C-alpha positions as MATLAB code, in Angstrom:
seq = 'XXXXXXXXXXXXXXXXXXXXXXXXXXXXXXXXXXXXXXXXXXXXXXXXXXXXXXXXXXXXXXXXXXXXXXXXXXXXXXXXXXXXXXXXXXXXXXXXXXXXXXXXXXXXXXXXXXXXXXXXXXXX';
ca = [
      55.227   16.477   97.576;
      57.347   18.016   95.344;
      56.354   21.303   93.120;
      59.096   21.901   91.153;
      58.662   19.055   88.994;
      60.842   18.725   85.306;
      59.258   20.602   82.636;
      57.762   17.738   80.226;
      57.246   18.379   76.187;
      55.091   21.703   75.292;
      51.566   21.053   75.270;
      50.586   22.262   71.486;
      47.339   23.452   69.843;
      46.780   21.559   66.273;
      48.320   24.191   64.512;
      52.176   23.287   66.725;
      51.486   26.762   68.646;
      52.412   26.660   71.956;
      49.620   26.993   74.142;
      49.368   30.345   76.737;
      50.993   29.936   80.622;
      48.063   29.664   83.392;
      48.896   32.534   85.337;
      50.586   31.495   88.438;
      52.667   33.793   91.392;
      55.098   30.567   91.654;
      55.713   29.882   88.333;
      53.816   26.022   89.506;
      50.192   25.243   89.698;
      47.791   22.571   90.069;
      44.854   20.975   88.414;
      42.302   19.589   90.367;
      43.670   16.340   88.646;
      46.117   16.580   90.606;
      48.554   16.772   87.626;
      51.045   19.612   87.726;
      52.729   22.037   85.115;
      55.713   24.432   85.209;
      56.281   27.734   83.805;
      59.710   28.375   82.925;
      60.611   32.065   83.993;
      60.739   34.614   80.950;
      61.010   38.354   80.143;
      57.495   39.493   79.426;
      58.566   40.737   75.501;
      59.240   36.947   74.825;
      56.096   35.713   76.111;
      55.880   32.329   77.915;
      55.247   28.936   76.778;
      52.998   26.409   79.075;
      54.835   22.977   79.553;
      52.451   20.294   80.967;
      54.537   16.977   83.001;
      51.111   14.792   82.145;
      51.828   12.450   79.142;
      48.549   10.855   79.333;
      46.240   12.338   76.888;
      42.998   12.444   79.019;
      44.898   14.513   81.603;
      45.867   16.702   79.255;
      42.441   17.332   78.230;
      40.950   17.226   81.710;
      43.667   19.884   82.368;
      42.835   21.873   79.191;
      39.335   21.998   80.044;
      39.938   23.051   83.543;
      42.266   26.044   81.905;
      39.466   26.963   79.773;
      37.015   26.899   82.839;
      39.626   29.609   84.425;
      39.788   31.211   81.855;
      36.497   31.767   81.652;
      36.206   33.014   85.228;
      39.140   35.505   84.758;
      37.210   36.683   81.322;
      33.750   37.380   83.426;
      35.772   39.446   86.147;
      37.091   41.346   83.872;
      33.967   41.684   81.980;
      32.147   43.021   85.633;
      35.632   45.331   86.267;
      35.255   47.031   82.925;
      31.581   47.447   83.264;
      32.215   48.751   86.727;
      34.466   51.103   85.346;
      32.264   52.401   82.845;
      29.700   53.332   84.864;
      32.188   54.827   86.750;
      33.208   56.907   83.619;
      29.419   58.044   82.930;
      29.133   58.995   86.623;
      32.073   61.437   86.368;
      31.248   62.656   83.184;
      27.963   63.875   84.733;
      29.761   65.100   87.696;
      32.088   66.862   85.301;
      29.268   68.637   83.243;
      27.344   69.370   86.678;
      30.903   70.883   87.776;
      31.151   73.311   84.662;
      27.506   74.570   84.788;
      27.879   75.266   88.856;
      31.541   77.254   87.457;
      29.846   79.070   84.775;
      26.719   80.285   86.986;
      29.310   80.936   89.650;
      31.540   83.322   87.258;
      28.422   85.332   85.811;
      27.365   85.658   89.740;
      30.874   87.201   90.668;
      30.899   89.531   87.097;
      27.216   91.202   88.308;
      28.572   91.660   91.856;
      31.653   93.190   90.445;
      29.957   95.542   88.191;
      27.015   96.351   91.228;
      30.267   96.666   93.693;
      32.334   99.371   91.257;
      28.791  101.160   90.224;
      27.883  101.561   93.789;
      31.505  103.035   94.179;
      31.274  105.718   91.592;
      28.178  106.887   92.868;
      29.294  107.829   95.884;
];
């Protein structure tokens, strides 16, 4: 079968935007339709602009809704990453503020010796 199929008419939301490009490595993806869209390639500052090759308009919505259910998925991992990270944050943050207290005990520790170690000097 061939991928590469003609890109059809933009697929448009009521207010004649042009929907967003399903992210794809190949520039071509399916549907589990079966239906098939293209992505023509662009520079990332003009942004891209998702062509579907289905003219029928219940593929187009069965391919809509399966874009939504994507991007859906996509939102959630990125949802768990960012929470991930944020704990992350918090757990360095404490590490960070342990860090400084252990540096601060450490640097009145080496003052006292220094003072004991020059005092102890003199004397003698």
């Amino acid at each position: 079968t061939d991928n590469t199929k003609a890109p059809g008419p933009s697929v448009r939301d009521p207010k004649d935007r042009a929907l967003p490009p399903e992210p794809s490595k190949t520039g071509v993806s399916r549907t589990t339709t079966g239906s098939s869209y293209t992505k023509p390639p662009t520079s990332q500052s003009q942004g891209s602009v998702w062509r579907s090759t289905v003219s029928n308009p219940q593929q187009r919505i069965q391919e809509l809704e399966a874009k939504v259910e994507q991007l859906e998925i996509d939102l959630d991992k990125e949802r768990k990453e960012n929470a991930d990270l944020e704990a992350e944050v918090q757990s360095l943050r404490r590490d960070n503020i342990r860090l400084q207290e252990e540096s601060q005990t450490a640097a009145a520790q080496l003052r006292k010796f220094t003072e004991w170690f020059f005092q102890t000097i003199d004397r003698q």
